[in-house]
Backbone as numpy.savetxt, mean C-alpha at the origin, in Angstrom:
# Nx Ny Nz CAx CAy CAz Cx Cy Cz
2.70 18.32 -0.18 2.74 17.26 1.05 2.23 16.58 1.20
2.38 15.52 2.37 1.66 14.58 2.23 0.55 15.27 2.58
-0.41 14.57 2.85 -1.33 14.25 3.45 -1.96 14.19 4.54
-2.67 14.61 5.98 -2.84 13.52 7.13 -4.35 14.60 7.26
-4.92 13.07 7.82 -6.52 12.79 7.90 -6.37 13.58 8.70
-7.36 14.51 8.79 -7.55 14.97 9.98 -6.78 15.14 12.24
-7.75 15.12 12.89 -7.86 14.79 14.20 -8.72 13.92 13.84
-8.63 12.98 14.93 -9.77 12.84 15.44 -10.68 12.89 16.45
-12.50 12.87 16.98 -12.20 13.56 18.77 -12.09 12.04 19.33
-12.77 12.40 20.88 -11.76 10.69 20.94 -12.31 10.02 21.13
-11.94 8.16 21.02 -12.20 7.11 20.95 -11.64 6.56 21.48
-11.43 5.84 22.79 -10.90 5.15 23.28 -10.46 3.39 22.58
-10.69 2.78 21.05 -10.64 2.23 20.48 -10.22 2.73 19.11
-9.67 3.81 19.29 -9.24 4.53 18.13 -7.29 3.71 17.81
-7.29 2.84 16.93 -6.01 2.69 16.46 -5.06 3.26 16.67
-4.05 3.45 17.33 -2.65 3.72 17.63 -1.92 3.76 15.90
-1.75 2.49 15.67 -1.31 1.27 14.89 -1.93 1.01 14.14
-0.22 0.80 13.51 -0.37 -0.09 11.96 -1.16 -1.96 12.69
-0.33 -2.70 13.75 -1.34 -3.37 14.58 -2.26 -3.18 15.29
-2.43 -2.01 15.78 -3.84 -2.27 16.81 -4.34 -2.62 14.78
-4.78 -1.66 14.33 -4.80 -1.61 12.71 -5.45 -2.70 12.50
-4.73 -3.65 12.60 -5.28 -5.95 11.94 -5.54 -5.64 12.17
-6.18 -5.58 14.23 -6.84 -6.67 14.58 -8.24 -5.43 14.69
-9.02 -4.63 14.32 -9.49 -4.24 13.83 -10.30 -4.59 12.90
-9.25 -4.84 11.52 -9.64 -5.36 10.51 -9.95 -7.03 10.61
-10.15 -7.66 11.72 -10.44 -8.62 11.70 -11.78 -8.68 12.09
-12.18 -8.52 13.45 -13.77 -8.37 14.08 -14.08 -8.84 13.21
-14.31 -8.27 11.64 -15.43 -9.74 11.30 -14.27 -10.00 10.05
-14.06 -10.68 10.39 -12.41 -11.60 8.79 -13.02 -11.77 7.88
-14.21 -12.60 7.85 -14.55 -12.22 6.68 -14.84 -11.56 5.88
-15.22 -10.37 6.14 -15.64 -8.25 5.67 -14.23 -8.63 4.64
-15.24 -8.56 3.00 -14.24 -7.74 1.95 -13.53 -6.09 3.23
-12.38 -6.19 2.90 -11.87 -4.92 3.05 -10.96 -4.28 1.89
-10.42 -5.25 1.51 -9.56 -4.45 0.18 -9.89 -5.05 -1.73
-10.21 -3.74 -2.22 -10.61 -5.65 -3.57 -10.20 -4.02 -4.43
-9.38 -4.99 -5.63 -8.45 -3.94 -6.17 -9.39 -4.40 -8.26
-8.63 -3.25 -7.80 -9.54 -3.59 -10.34 -8.42 -3.32 -11.00
-7.36 -4.05 -12.47 -6.48 -3.10 -12.90 -6.97 -3.02 -14.13
-5.36 -3.01 -15.30 -5.56 -2.69 -16.13 -6.65 -3.81 -17.37
-7.06 -4.59 -16.68 -6.45 -6.03 -17.77 -8.21 -6.09 -17.01
-8.93 -5.77 -16.14 -9.71 -6.30 -15.24 -9.90 -7.52 -14.73
-8.10 -7.24 -14.13 -7.76 -8.36 -12.92 -9.17 -7.84 -11.78
-9.49 -8.27 -11.16 -10.49 -8.06 -9.69 -9.82 -9.31 -8.84
-9.47 -8.79 -7.77 -8.79 -9.18 -6.21 -9.63 -8.83 -5.00
-10.21 -9.62 -4.52 -10.33 -9.51 -3.48 -9.82 -9.38 -2.32
-9.43 -8.68 -0.66 -9.51 -9.36 -0.04 -9.48 -9.40 1.16
-10.18 -10.00 1.75 -11.05 -10.03 2.66 -10.41 -9.76 4.07
-10.67 -9.12 5.48 -9.80 -8.54 6.92 -8.62 -9.80 7.14
-9.18 -10.92 7.34 -8.61 -11.88 7.52 -7.11 -12.11 6.81
-7.72 -12.41 4.74 -6.34 -13.23 4.00 -5.69 -11.29 4.04
-6.08 -10.32 4.01 -5.51 -8.81 4.10 -4.09 -9.67 4.84
-4.61 -9.47 6.92 -3.97 -9.48 7.24 -2.46 -11.51 7.63
-3.72 -11.73 6.96 -2.07 -12.69 6.24 -1.30 -12.03 5.28
-1.67 -11.87 4.32 -0.42 -11.66 3.38 0.53 -9.95 4.37
0.06 -9.05 5.14 0.76 -8.39 5.66 1.62 -9.33 5.96
1.39 -9.90 7.77 2.04 -11.30 8.50 3.59 -11.35 7.63
2.98 -12.17 6.98 4.36 -12.92 5.91 4.66 -11.86 5.26
4.56 -10.84 4.60 5.55 -10.01 4.73 6.25 -8.82 5.57
5.61 -8.97 6.69 6.26 -8.76 7.89 7.37 -9.04 8.55
7.42 -10.62 8.27 8.23 -11.60 8.56 9.44 -11.70 8.00
9.02 -10.88 6.29 9.84 -11.33 5.79 11.11 -10.34 5.87
9.67 -9.12 5.88 11.32 -7.98 6.23 12.39 -7.95 7.29
11.29 -8.66 8.04 12.64 -9.00 10.49 13.50 -9.80 9.72
13.11 -11.14 9.13 13.95 -11.59 8.74 15.42 -12.36 8.73
14.48 -11.59 7.01 15.43 -11.18 6.13 16.49 -10.33 6.30
15.95 -8.86 6.25 16.69 -8.33 6.55 16.91 -6.82 7.75
16.19 -7.65 8.86 16.59 -6.94 10.29 15.66 -5.57 10.83
14.44 -5.41 8.70 14.01 -3.74 9.31 13.00 -3.76 10.65
13.85 -2.29 11.01 12.79 -2.27 12.16 12.94 -0.38 12.05
12.36 -0.24 13.22 12.01 1.63 13.05 14.15 2.13 12.87
13.91 3.09 11.46 15.07 3.72 11.63 15.19 3.49 9.70
14.73 2.32 9.33 14.54 1.07 8.24 14.66 2.06 6.97
14.69 2.40 5.88 13.94 2.59 4.41 13.70 1.81 4.29
12.35 1.38 3.56 11.70 0.93 3.00 11.32 1.66 1.50
11.72 1.78 0.46 11.62 2.05 -0.89 10.70 1.40 -1.47
9.35 1.65 -1.45 8.55 0.78 -2.34 8.32 1.79 -3.69
9.20 0.86 -4.57 9.35 2.09 -6.19 8.75 0.77 -6.94
7.03 0.57 -6.61 5.83 0.38 -7.67 4.73 1.30 -7.76
3.61 0.83 -8.56 2.74 1.70 -8.48 1.42 1.77 -7.46
1.11 2.01 -7.14 -1.05 2.10 -5.74 -1.15 0.62 -6.88
-1.12 -0.48 -5.72 -2.05 -1.39 -6.01 -1.74 -1.90 -4.82
-2.53 -3.41 -5.17 -2.94 -4.25 -3.65 -1.69 -4.53 -3.17
-0.34 -5.19 -4.01 0.69 -5.60 -2.81 1.08 -4.54 -2.24
1.29 -3.43 -3.31 1.62 -1.81 -2.83 2.10 -1.26 -1.39
-0.16 -1.88 -0.75 -0.58 -1.86 0.31 -0.29 -2.81 0.80
0.88 -3.55 1.08 0.42 -4.64 1.98 2.49 -4.45 2.32
2.46 -4.20 1.19 3.82 -4.46 1.68 4.23 -2.87 2.33
3.39 -1.51 2.01 3.72 0.10 2.84 3.25 -0.50 4.34
1.81 -1.38 4.08 1.76 -2.16 6.09 2.80 -2.94 6.89
2.97 -3.68 6.29 3.56 -4.85 6.50 5.30 -3.28 7.43
5.75 -2.91 6.20 6.59 -2.13 6.37 6.60 -0.91 7.26
5.23 -0.73 8.17 4.51 0.35 9.17 4.30 -0.51 10.07
5.00 -1.89 9.88 4.32 -2.84 11.74 5.77 -3.42 11.58
6.38 -2.96 11.54 8.31 -2.78 11.93 7.63 -1.53 12.39
7.47 -0.57 12.31 7.65 0.90 12.86 9.21 2.31 11.50
9.59 0.72 10.33 9.55 1.79 9.81 9.18 2.97 8.83
10.52 3.73 7.96 9.42 4.46 6.92 9.76 4.28 5.58
8.35 4.36 4.83 8.55 3.81 3.92 8.45 5.11 3.58
9.60 4.83 1.76 9.77 6.27 0.80 9.23 5.61 -0.63
8.58 6.67 -0.63 7.42 6.68 -2.09 8.83 8.10 -3.40
8.42 6.57 -5.07 9.99 7.63 -5.90 8.40 6.89 -6.51
9.07 8.49 -7.68 8.08 8.13 -8.90 8.77 7.75 -10.09
7.44 7.06 -10.51 8.09 5.36 -11.37 9.08 6.31 -12.59
8.42 7.05 -12.47 9.39 7.67 -14.77 11.16 8.22 -14.50
10.97 8.40 -13.42 12.56 8.44 -13.11 13.61 7.12 -12.67
15.18 7.57 -13.42 16.09 6.42 -13.31 16.98 6.46 -11.94
16.41 5.17 -11.75 16.18 4.80 -10.23 18.32 4.60 -9.65
18.94 4.21 -10.38 20.28 4.07 -10.03 21.27 5.56 -10.34
20.37 6.41 -10.53 20.69 8.30 -10.10 20.77 8.64 -8.63
19.77 8.83 -7.75 19.48 8.73 -6.48 19.29 8.41 -5.62
20.14 7.36 -5.20 20.20 6.57 -3.67 21.09 7.50 -2.65
21.05 8.72 -3.20 22.10 10.43 -2.26 20.13 10.59 -1.25
19.15 10.57 -2.41 17.91 10.80 -2.33 17.23 10.08 -0.90
16.96 8.58 -1.82 16.64 7.82 -1.17 17.05 6.74 -0.69
18.31 7.24 0.20 19.44 6.06 0.27 18.40 4.89 1.43
17.92 4.12 0.37 17.30 2.48 1.01 18.01 2.08 1.75
17.10 1.16 3.18 18.08 0.16 3.31 16.85 -1.09 2.49
16.13 -1.14 1.76 15.93 -2.00 1.22 14.65 -1.16 0.34
14.49 -1.50 -0.85 14.01 -1.35 -2.28 12.67 -3.19 -2.57
12.07 -2.38 -2.96 10.45 -3.21 -3.44 10.55 -3.11 -4.52
10.06 -3.75 -5.10 10.72 -2.88 -7.27 10.36 -4.38 -7.79
9.07 -3.73 -8.54 8.41 -4.58 -10.31 9.84 -4.29 -11.23
11.02 -3.55 -11.42 11.73 -2.92 -11.87 13.13 -3.32 -11.68
13.84 -4.27 -10.91 14.88 -4.44 -9.66 16.31 -3.87 -10.94
15.80 -4.14 -12.02 17.72 -3.98 -13.19 17.80 -2.29 -13.04
16.42 -1.62 -12.50 17.54 -0.37 -12.80 17.88 0.31 -11.58
17.76 -0.56 -10.68 18.64 -0.38 -9.09 20.10 -1.16 -9.41
20.56 -1.52 -10.43 21.62 -1.71 -10.72 22.21 -1.27 -9.32
23.27 -1.35 -9.37 24.47 -1.24 -8.14 24.49 -0.65 -7.05
23.19 -0.38 -6.74 22.49 -0.82 -5.24 22.84 -1.07 -4.54
23.62 -1.06 -3.16 23.60 -1.85 -2.24 22.65 -2.09 -0.86
21.20 -1.36 -1.17 20.26 -1.80 -0.60 20.10 -3.24 -0.70
19.21 -4.21 0.07 18.50 -5.60 0.05 17.95 -5.33 -1.68
17.81 -5.96 -1.55 16.49 -5.44 -3.45 15.39 -6.94 -3.38
14.67 -6.54 -3.02 13.01 -7.27 -3.73 12.85 -7.16 -5.27
12.87 -7.99 -5.88 11.48 -7.87 -7.06 10.12 -8.42 -6.85
9.22 -7.38 -6.88 7.04 -8.04 -7.21 6.85 -8.17 -8.61
6.54 -9.02 -8.20 5.40 -9.73 -9.93 4.00 -8.83 -9.19
3.67 -8.61 -10.39 2.26 -7.89 -9.46 0.95 -8.34 -9.99
1.02 -9.54 -10.86 -0.47 -9.96 -11.81 -0.35 -10.24 -10.14
-1.74 -11.60 -10.12 -2.21 -11.84 -8.47 -1.96 -13.81 -8.37
-2.00 -13.87 -9.41 -1.62 -15.56 -9.82 0.01 -16.14 -9.89
0.80 -14.53 -10.23 1.89 -14.71 -10.43 3.28 -15.60 -9.13
3.35 -16.57 -9.27 4.63 -17.61 -8.51 6.19 -17.04 -9.20
6.08 -16.57 -9.51 8.10 -15.88 -9.73 8.15 -14.53 -10.62
8.63 -14.28 -10.87 9.27 -12.85 -10.79 9.77 -13.07 -12.85
8.63 -12.74 -13.63 8.86 -12.53 -15.01 9.94 -12.38 -15.80
11.00 -12.52 -15.40 12.43 -11.41 -15.45 13.86 -12.05 -15.33
15.06 -10.67 -14.80 16.13 -11.17 -14.70 16.11 -10.63 -13.28
16.62 -11.57 -12.11 17.28 -11.15 -11.20 18.23 -11.01 -10.74
18.77 -9.52 -10.53 20.21 -9.61 -9.88 20.37 -10.65 -8.80
21.82 -10.71 -9.21 22.23 -11.33 -8.17 22.16 -10.78 -6.50
21.37 -12.10 -5.76 20.87 -11.64 -5.18 19.81 -11.11 -3.91
19.31 -11.08 -5.10 17.69 -10.43 -5.27 16.68 -10.99 -5.05
16.00 -10.47 -3.56 15.15 -11.70 -3.35 13.42 -11.90 -5.07
12.88 -12.98 -4.71 11.80 -12.74 -5.95 10.56 -12.98 -4.71
9.84 -11.91 -4.60 8.94 -11.87 -3.61 7.45 -12.79 -4.10
7.19 -13.37 -5.33 6.08 -14.34 -5.26 6.27 -15.08 -4.34
8.05 -16.19 -4.64 7.74 -17.23 -4.69 7.98 -17.06 -2.38
8.68 -16.14 -2.75 9.56 -15.90 -1.33 8.93 -15.71 -0.19
7.39 -14.65 -0.08 7.02 -14.10 0.65 5.64 -15.19 1.34
5.14 -15.90 0.72 4.46 -17.13 0.88 5.30 -18.61 1.61
6.44 -18.65 1.55 7.28 -19.41 2.48 6.52 -19.17 4.56
6.13 -17.94 4.30 7.01 -17.13 5.60 5.27 -17.92 6.50
5.53 -17.05 7.99 4.62 -17.50 9.26 3.10 -16.39 8.56
2.21 -17.14 8.80 0.83 -16.71 9.47 0.85 -15.89 10.23
1.51 -16.52 11.65 1.82 -15.81 12.33 2.40 -14.12 12.49
2.34 -13.37 12.98 3.75 -12.59 12.88 4.92 -12.98 14.14
5.85 -13.22 14.34 6.57 -13.88 14.97 7.64 -11.89 15.73
8.53 -12.57 15.52 9.11 -10.67 16.71 9.42 -9.81 16.02
8.52 -8.51 16.59 8.75 -7.06 15.63 9.60 -6.31 17.32
9.83 -5.28 16.43 10.48 -4.11 17.42 9.75 -3.10 17.55
9.53 -3.15 18.50 8.85 -1.16 19.02 9.02 -0.44 18.12
7.69 0.44 18.56 7.86 0.94 16.68 7.23 2.68 18.06
8.29 3.42 17.29 8.31 4.55 17.69 7.31 6.08 16.85
6.33 5.49 17.51 4.91 6.55 17.15 6.25 8.45 16.52
6.08 8.43 17.45 6.65 9.88 16.46 7.99 9.80 15.79
8.38 8.72 14.87 9.05 7.90 13.89 8.13 8.75 12.74
9.10 8.93 11.09 8.65 8.58 10.24 7.96 7.56 9.48
6.75 7.62 9.48 6.12 6.27 8.64 6.36 6.61 6.66
5.97 7.92 6.61 6.81 8.08 4.54 6.84 9.18 4.65
7.76 8.57 3.43 8.98 10.13 3.11 8.31 10.28 1.06
8.61 11.13 1.20 8.74 11.27 -0.08 9.96 12.29 -1.09
10.35 11.68 -2.39 11.37 11.77 -2.64 11.66 13.27 -3.45
10.30 14.34 -2.58 10.50 15.43 -2.27 10.45 15.84 -1.59
10.25 15.12 -0.65 10.67 16.00 0.87 9.07 15.88 1.73
8.52 15.49 1.46 7.12 15.60 2.06 6.66 14.58 3.38
6.09 14.37 4.48 6.85 13.73 5.80 5.65 13.64 6.34
5.77 12.41 7.00 4.21 11.76 8.19 4.65 11.00 8.70
4.52 11.25 10.22 5.24 10.44 11.14 3.94 8.98 11.05
4.37 7.78 12.37 3.57 7.11 12.80 2.04 7.30 12.93
2.40 8.24 14.71 1.24 8.65 14.92 0.54 9.72 14.00
0.78 9.95 12.99 -0.48 11.06 12.10 -1.07 9.93 10.75
-0.11 8.92 11.19 -0.79 7.77 10.02 -2.13 7.18 10.33
-2.14 6.35 11.07 -3.37 6.11 11.80 -4.63 6.51 12.51
-4.74 6.79 11.29 -6.31 7.52 11.40 -7.05 7.93 10.86
-8.82 8.37 11.58 -9.66 7.73 11.05 -10.25 8.54 10.14
-10.44 8.93 8.73 -10.80 9.70 7.60 -12.09 10.01 6.66
-12.43 9.27 6.68 -13.50 8.58 6.37 -14.50 8.23 7.12
-15.95 8.31 6.17 -17.54 7.27 7.09 -16.50 6.32 6.73
-17.60 5.23 7.84 -17.19 3.59 7.67 -17.70 2.76 6.00
-17.72 3.54 5.29 -18.58 2.93 3.24 -17.30 2.57 3.18
-17.56 2.12 2.14 -17.30 1.50 1.28 -16.73 2.65 0.15
-15.30 2.66 0.31 -14.84 4.07 -0.75 -14.17 3.38 -1.85
-14.45 4.49 -2.77 -13.66 3.59 -4.23 -12.02 5.34 -3.69
-11.05 4.60 -4.23 -9.34 5.34 -4.93 -9.13 4.94 -6.08
-8.36 5.57 -6.42 -8.03 5.35 -7.83 -6.21 6.06 -7.58
-5.52 4.99 -8.10 -4.15 4.81 -8.31 -3.78 5.79 -8.93
-3.02 6.70 -8.31 -2.47 6.90 -9.67 -1.83 6.86 -10.98
-1.62 8.22 -12.21 -0.56 8.20 -12.80 0.01 8.46 -12.87
0.79 6.99 -13.25 2.95 6.75 -13.72 3.80 8.56 -13.87
3.28 9.43 -13.89 3.31 10.64 -14.72 3.15 11.36 -13.19
1.98 11.26 -12.27 1.96 12.10 -10.94 2.46 12.10 -10.07
2.38 13.72 -9.39 3.80 13.91 -8.58 3.73 12.06 -7.71
4.57 12.36 -7.17 4.90 11.44 -5.86 3.72 11.26 -4.36
3.35 12.73 -4.73 2.22 12.63 -2.64 1.03 12.06 -2.99
0.69 11.48 -4.30 -1.04 11.67 -4.93 -0.93 9.77 -4.01
0.29 9.01 -4.59 0.43 7.87 -4.33 0.65 7.92 -3.03
1.60 9.37 -2.53 0.72 8.61 -1.11 -0.09 9.08 -0.29
-0.73 9.43 -0.23 -2.21 10.32 -0.15 -3.13 9.49 -0.51
-2.89 8.08 -1.47 -3.94 6.37 -1.49 -4.06 5.98 -0.22
-2.39 6.05 -0.21 -2.28 4.70 1.06 -2.98 5.05 2.33
-2.37 7.22 2.48 -2.88 7.13 3.60 -4.27 7.46 3.53
-5.16 8.27 2.77 -7.03 7.55 2.56 -7.14 6.13 2.83
-6.95 5.30 2.57 -6.94 3.72 3.11 -6.56 3.49 3.97
-5.48 3.63 4.84 -5.39 3.36 5.54 -6.52 4.27 7.11
-6.82 5.10 6.54 -7.62 6.57 7.62 -9.28 5.94 7.44
-9.67 5.31 6.18 -11.11 4.43 5.43 -11.00 3.04 6.48
-9.61 2.39 6.45 -9.80 1.08 7.63 -9.91 1.27 9.46
-9.53 3.25 9.31 -9.69 3.07 10.33 -11.07 3.91 11.03
-11.99 3.53 10.71 -13.28 4.29 9.98 -14.46 3.69 9.76
-13.57 1.35 10.29 -13.72 0.33 9.55 -14.74 0.80 8.74
-13.91 0.80 7.39 -14.32 0.48 6.08 -14.04 -0.03 5.61
-13.71 -0.01 3.67 -13.65 -1.58 3.57 -12.81 0.20 2.32
-12.43 -0.36 0.99 -11.88 -0.16 0.02 -11.89 -0.72 -1.24
-12.02 -0.16 -2.45 -12.17 -0.68 -3.62 -11.15 0.24 -4.53
-10.13 -0.53 -5.41 -9.51 0.13 -5.40 -9.17 0.38 -6.42
-8.70 1.37 -7.95 -8.74 1.26 -9.06 -7.51 1.18 -9.55
-7.19 0.32 -10.54 -5.62 1.10 -11.57 -6.15 3.02 -12.03
-4.93 3.09 -12.11 -5.10 4.37 -13.05 -6.24 4.56 -14.62
-4.97 3.30 -15.52 -5.72 2.74 -16.93 -7.41 2.47 -16.54
-7.43 1.80 -15.15 -9.14 1.21 -14.98 -10.01 2.76 -14.90
-9.15 3.72 -13.42 -10.59 4.79 -13.48 -10.24 4.80 -14.68
-9.87 5.67 -16.17 -10.21 6.53 -17.37 -11.16 5.30 -17.46
-11.23 4.07 -17.90 -12.13 3.54 -18.45 -13.03 3.92 -17.72
-13.14 3.63 -16.45 -14.83 3.63 -16.06 -15.21 4.96 -16.36
-14.30 6.10 -16.01 -15.76 7.96 -16.40 -15.22 7.62 -17.89
-14.35 7.29 -18.36 -15.08 6.98 -20.39 -16.58 6.05 -19.90
-16.95 5.59 -19.25 -18.06 4.87 -19.50 -18.56 4.77 -18.62
-19.88 5.64 -18.23 -20.80 5.83 -17.38 -21.76 5.02 -16.70
-21.82 3.96 -17.84 -22.96 2.75 -17.84 -21.50 1.86 -16.95
-20.87 1.82 -17.21 -20.04 0.89 -16.05 -19.58 1.29 -15.08
-18.77 2.57 -14.93 -18.82 3.02 -13.76 -19.70 2.43 -11.97
-21.58 3.08 -13.59 -22.04 2.97 -12.67 -22.58 0.97 -11.82
-22.02 0.34 -12.90 -22.49 -0.86 -12.50 -21.44 -1.25 -11.63
-20.52 -0.28 -11.38 -19.25 -1.17 -10.76 -19.33 -0.90 -9.48
-20.05 0.51 -8.63 -20.51 1.21 -7.99 -21.45 0.48 -7.57
-21.98 0.34 -7.49 -23.83 -0.82 -7.43 -23.05 -2.31 -7.12
-22.54 -2.18 -7.88 -22.14 -3.70 -7.57 -21.08 -4.10 -6.04
-19.66 -3.64 -6.48 -19.69 -3.09 -5.09 -20.30 -2.56 -3.58
-20.97 -1.40 -3.93 -21.57 -1.15 -2.68 -20.27 -0.03 -1.94
-20.53 0.59 -3.18 -19.15 2.65 -3.28 -20.09 3.15 -2.34
-20.14 3.67 -1.31 -20.88 4.78 -0.95 -19.83 6.14 -0.45
-18.36 5.61 -1.25 -17.67 7.32 -1.41 -16.80 7.49 -2.50
-17.51 8.84 -3.53 -16.22 8.30 -4.37 -15.54 9.71 -5.08
-14.68 9.17 -5.77 -13.30 10.70 -6.42 -14.77 11.32 -6.60
-14.18 13.10 -7.31 -15.08 13.70 -7.66 -14.80 13.39 -9.14
-14.26 12.62 -9.66 -14.51 13.07 -12.28 -14.89 11.86 -11.77
-15.53 10.34 -10.77 -16.62 9.95 -11.14 -17.73 9.91 -10.67
-18.79 11.06 -9.75 -20.07 11.68 -9.76 -19.98 12.62 -11.24
-18.97 13.32 -12.14 -18.70 14.14 -12.79 -19.45 13.89 -14.15
-19.88 11.80 -13.85 -20.10 11.05 -14.45 -21.49 10.66 -13.76
-21.55 11.01 -12.96 -23.17 11.30 -12.05 -22.71 9.63 -11.79
-22.43 8.70 -11.54 -22.02 7.50 -11.47 -22.64 7.41 -10.34
-22.95 8.14 -9.31 -23.39 8.17 -7.45 -24.46 7.09 -7.78
C-alpha cells in the first residue's frame, strides 16, 4: 500500500496543500531543494525558485491544454526522476489524481484499470489507441524535443512546457479529501494525507526504484520527497543504476554524501559505511 508519513504535531505554518508547499520552498529561493543523479553521471540541481518555476509552467499546461482539475486522472508512465516529481507536483497543484503504473507493463491493454484523462510518458508508442490526452517526455536535462515518433495529437513536453507562464494562472479549488496518489494495484493516498512532514529538515538521499519493482515503491519515493520538503529539507534523488553504482563503490558514495551534505540515506547505503 502507499505509505503516508506519520501525522505531524500541531504547527500553524504546516502546509495544507502543494500550493502551500511551493511557497514554503521559495522562502529561501536559492537553496537547493532537488538534486538529481542519473545513470550517465548527469547531475541536475533545482533550487526552490527553479523547482517552483518548473511546476508553475507544468501546472499551466495541465490547466490550459487539458482543463485538468479535481477528478482528473493523470497517469505518470515514467521512472522516478526529477521530471516525474515536477509532473506529480503540478498534477497535485490542480487537485488531480496521480496514477502510477509499472514500467514493464503493456500500456495498450490496461486502460480499464488506469482510466486516464492525461498520460505523461517516455514511451508514447506504448499508448497507441488511447483516448486520453498524451504527453511525451524526454528525460535528459538538455532535451529540446522528444527523440522519437510522436503519435498524432501528442504534446512534446520538451518544447511545450517552456512556453507556459512562470506564474500560475487560474487553477481550480482542490478537494483535500480526494485521492492524490493511486497505483494500479489499488493503493490510495488523499491530498490531505500527502502534505505532511516525514523527516527532519536535512538533506535526504532517495533512490529511484528498479523498473521491475512494485509500483508502490515509486509512490513511496514521491511521498517521501514531499514529506522532506514539508519539514523544510531538501532531496538528493539518484536513479536505480546510479544507486547500485554508489553501493558498489563506498568511496564514491562517501564523496557524494559528503559533497551534497546528505544527513539521511537509505539503509543499503549505510551498509557500505557511507554515512
